[in-house]
mmCIF file of N, CA and C in Angstrom:
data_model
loop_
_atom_site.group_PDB
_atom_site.id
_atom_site.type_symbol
_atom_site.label_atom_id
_atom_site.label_comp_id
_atom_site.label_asym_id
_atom_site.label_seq_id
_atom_site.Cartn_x
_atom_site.Cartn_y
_atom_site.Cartn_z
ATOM 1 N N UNK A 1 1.958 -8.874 0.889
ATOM 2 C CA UNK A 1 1.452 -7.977 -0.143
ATOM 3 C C UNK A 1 1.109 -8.774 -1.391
ATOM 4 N N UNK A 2 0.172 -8.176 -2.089
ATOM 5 C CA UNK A 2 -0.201 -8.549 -3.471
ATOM 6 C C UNK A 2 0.319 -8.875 -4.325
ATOM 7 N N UNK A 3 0.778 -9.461 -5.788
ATOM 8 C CA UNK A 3 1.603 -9.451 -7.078
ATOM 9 C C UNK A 3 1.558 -8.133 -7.710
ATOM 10 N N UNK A 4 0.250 -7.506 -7.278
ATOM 11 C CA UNK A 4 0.348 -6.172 -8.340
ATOM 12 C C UNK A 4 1.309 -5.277 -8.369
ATOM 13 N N UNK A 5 1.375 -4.917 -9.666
ATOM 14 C CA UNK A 5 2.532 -4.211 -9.747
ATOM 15 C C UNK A 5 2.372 -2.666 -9.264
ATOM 16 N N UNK A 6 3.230 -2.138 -8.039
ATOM 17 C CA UNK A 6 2.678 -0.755 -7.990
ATOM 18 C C UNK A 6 3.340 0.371 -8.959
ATOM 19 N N UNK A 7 2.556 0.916 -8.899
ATOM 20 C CA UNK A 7 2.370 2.188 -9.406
ATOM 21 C C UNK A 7 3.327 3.303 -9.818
ATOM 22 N N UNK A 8 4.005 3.513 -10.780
ATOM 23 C CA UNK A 8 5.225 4.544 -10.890
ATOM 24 C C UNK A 8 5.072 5.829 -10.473
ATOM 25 N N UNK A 9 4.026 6.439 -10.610
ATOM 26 C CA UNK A 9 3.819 7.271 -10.147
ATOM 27 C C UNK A 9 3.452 7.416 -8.299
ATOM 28 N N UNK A 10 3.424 6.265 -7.696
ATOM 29 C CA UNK A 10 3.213 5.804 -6.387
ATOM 30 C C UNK A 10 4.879 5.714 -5.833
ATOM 31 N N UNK A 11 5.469 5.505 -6.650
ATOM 32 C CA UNK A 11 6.626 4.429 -6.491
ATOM 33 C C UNK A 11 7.790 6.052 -6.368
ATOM 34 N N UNK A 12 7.222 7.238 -6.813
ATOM 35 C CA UNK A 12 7.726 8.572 -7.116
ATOM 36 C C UNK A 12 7.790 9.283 -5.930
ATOM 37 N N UNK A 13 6.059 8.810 -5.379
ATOM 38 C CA UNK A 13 5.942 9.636 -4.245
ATOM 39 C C UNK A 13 6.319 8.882 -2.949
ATOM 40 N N UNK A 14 6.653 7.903 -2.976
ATOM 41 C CA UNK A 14 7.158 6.574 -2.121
ATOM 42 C C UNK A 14 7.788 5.594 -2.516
ATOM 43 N N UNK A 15 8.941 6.321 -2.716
ATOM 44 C CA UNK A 15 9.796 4.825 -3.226
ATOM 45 C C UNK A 15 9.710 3.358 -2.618
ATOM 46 N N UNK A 16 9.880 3.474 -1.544
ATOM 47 C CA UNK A 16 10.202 2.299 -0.538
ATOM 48 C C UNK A 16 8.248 1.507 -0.635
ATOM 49 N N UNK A 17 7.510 1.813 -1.064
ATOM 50 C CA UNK A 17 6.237 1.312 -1.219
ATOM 51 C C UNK A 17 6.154 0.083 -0.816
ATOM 52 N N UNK A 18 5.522 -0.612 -0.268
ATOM 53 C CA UNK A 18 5.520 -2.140 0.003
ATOM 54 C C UNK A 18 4.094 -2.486 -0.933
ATOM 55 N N UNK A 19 3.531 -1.849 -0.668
ATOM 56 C CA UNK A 19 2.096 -1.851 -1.219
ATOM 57 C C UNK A 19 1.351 -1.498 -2.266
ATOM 58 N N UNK A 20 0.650 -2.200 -3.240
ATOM 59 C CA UNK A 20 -0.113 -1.695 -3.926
ATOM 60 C C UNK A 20 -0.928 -0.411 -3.564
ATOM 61 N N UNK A 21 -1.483 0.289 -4.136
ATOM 62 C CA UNK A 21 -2.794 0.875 -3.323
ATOM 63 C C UNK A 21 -3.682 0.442 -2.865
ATOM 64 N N UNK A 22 -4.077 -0.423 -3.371
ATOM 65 C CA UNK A 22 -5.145 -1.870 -3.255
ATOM 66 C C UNK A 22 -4.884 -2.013 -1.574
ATOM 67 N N UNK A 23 -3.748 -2.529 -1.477
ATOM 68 C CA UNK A 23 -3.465 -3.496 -0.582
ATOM 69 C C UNK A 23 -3.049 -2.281 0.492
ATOM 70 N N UNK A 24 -2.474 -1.249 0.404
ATOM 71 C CA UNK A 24 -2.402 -0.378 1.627
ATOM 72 C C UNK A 24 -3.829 -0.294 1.881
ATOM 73 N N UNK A 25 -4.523 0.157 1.433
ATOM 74 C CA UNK A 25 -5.665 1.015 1.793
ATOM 75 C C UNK A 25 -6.215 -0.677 3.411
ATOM 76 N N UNK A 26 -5.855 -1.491 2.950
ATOM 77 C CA UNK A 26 -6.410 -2.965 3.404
ATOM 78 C C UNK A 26 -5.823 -2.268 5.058
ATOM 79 N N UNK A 27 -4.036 -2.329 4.579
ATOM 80 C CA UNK A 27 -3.468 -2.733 5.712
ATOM 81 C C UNK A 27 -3.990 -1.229 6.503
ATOM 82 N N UNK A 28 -4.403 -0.154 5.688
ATOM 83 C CA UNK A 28 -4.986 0.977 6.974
ATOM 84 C C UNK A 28 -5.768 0.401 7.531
ATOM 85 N N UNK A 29 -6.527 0.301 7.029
ATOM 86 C CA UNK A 29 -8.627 -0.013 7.380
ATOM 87 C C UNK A 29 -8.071 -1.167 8.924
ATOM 88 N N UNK A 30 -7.186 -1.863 8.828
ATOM 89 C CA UNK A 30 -6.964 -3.314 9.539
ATOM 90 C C UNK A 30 -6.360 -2.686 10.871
ATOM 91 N N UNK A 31 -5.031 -1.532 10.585
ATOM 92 C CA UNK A 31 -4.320 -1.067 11.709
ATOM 93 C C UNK A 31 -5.231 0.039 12.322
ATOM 94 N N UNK A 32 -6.451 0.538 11.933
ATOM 95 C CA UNK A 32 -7.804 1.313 12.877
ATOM 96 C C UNK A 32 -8.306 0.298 13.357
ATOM 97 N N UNK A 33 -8.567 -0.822 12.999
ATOM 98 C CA UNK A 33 -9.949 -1.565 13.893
ATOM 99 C C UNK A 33 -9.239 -2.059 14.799
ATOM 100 N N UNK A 34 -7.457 -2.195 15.038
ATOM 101 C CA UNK A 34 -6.469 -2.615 15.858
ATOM 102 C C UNK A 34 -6.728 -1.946 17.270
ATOM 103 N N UNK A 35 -6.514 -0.225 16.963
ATOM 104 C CA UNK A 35 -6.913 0.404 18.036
ATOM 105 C C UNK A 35 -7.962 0.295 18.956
#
C-alpha cells in the first residue's frame, strides 16, 4: 500500500482499512482482470 494517509472518515466506515482509496480502487480493478 501507499504512504497516504487514509481517510478518517474511511477509517469510520472501515477501521481495519489497509488502503487508501487511491490504492483500493487499484487493488479492485487488478482482483477483476484476475478472474
Amino acid at each position: 500500500s501507499c504512504d497516504d494517509e487514509i481517510d478518517s472518515q474511511r477509517l469510520k466506515v472501515k477501521p481495519h482499512a489497509r488502503y487508501c482509496i487511491t490504492c483500493r480502487q487499484i487493488a479492485e480493478q487488478g482482483k477483476k482482470h484476475e478472474n
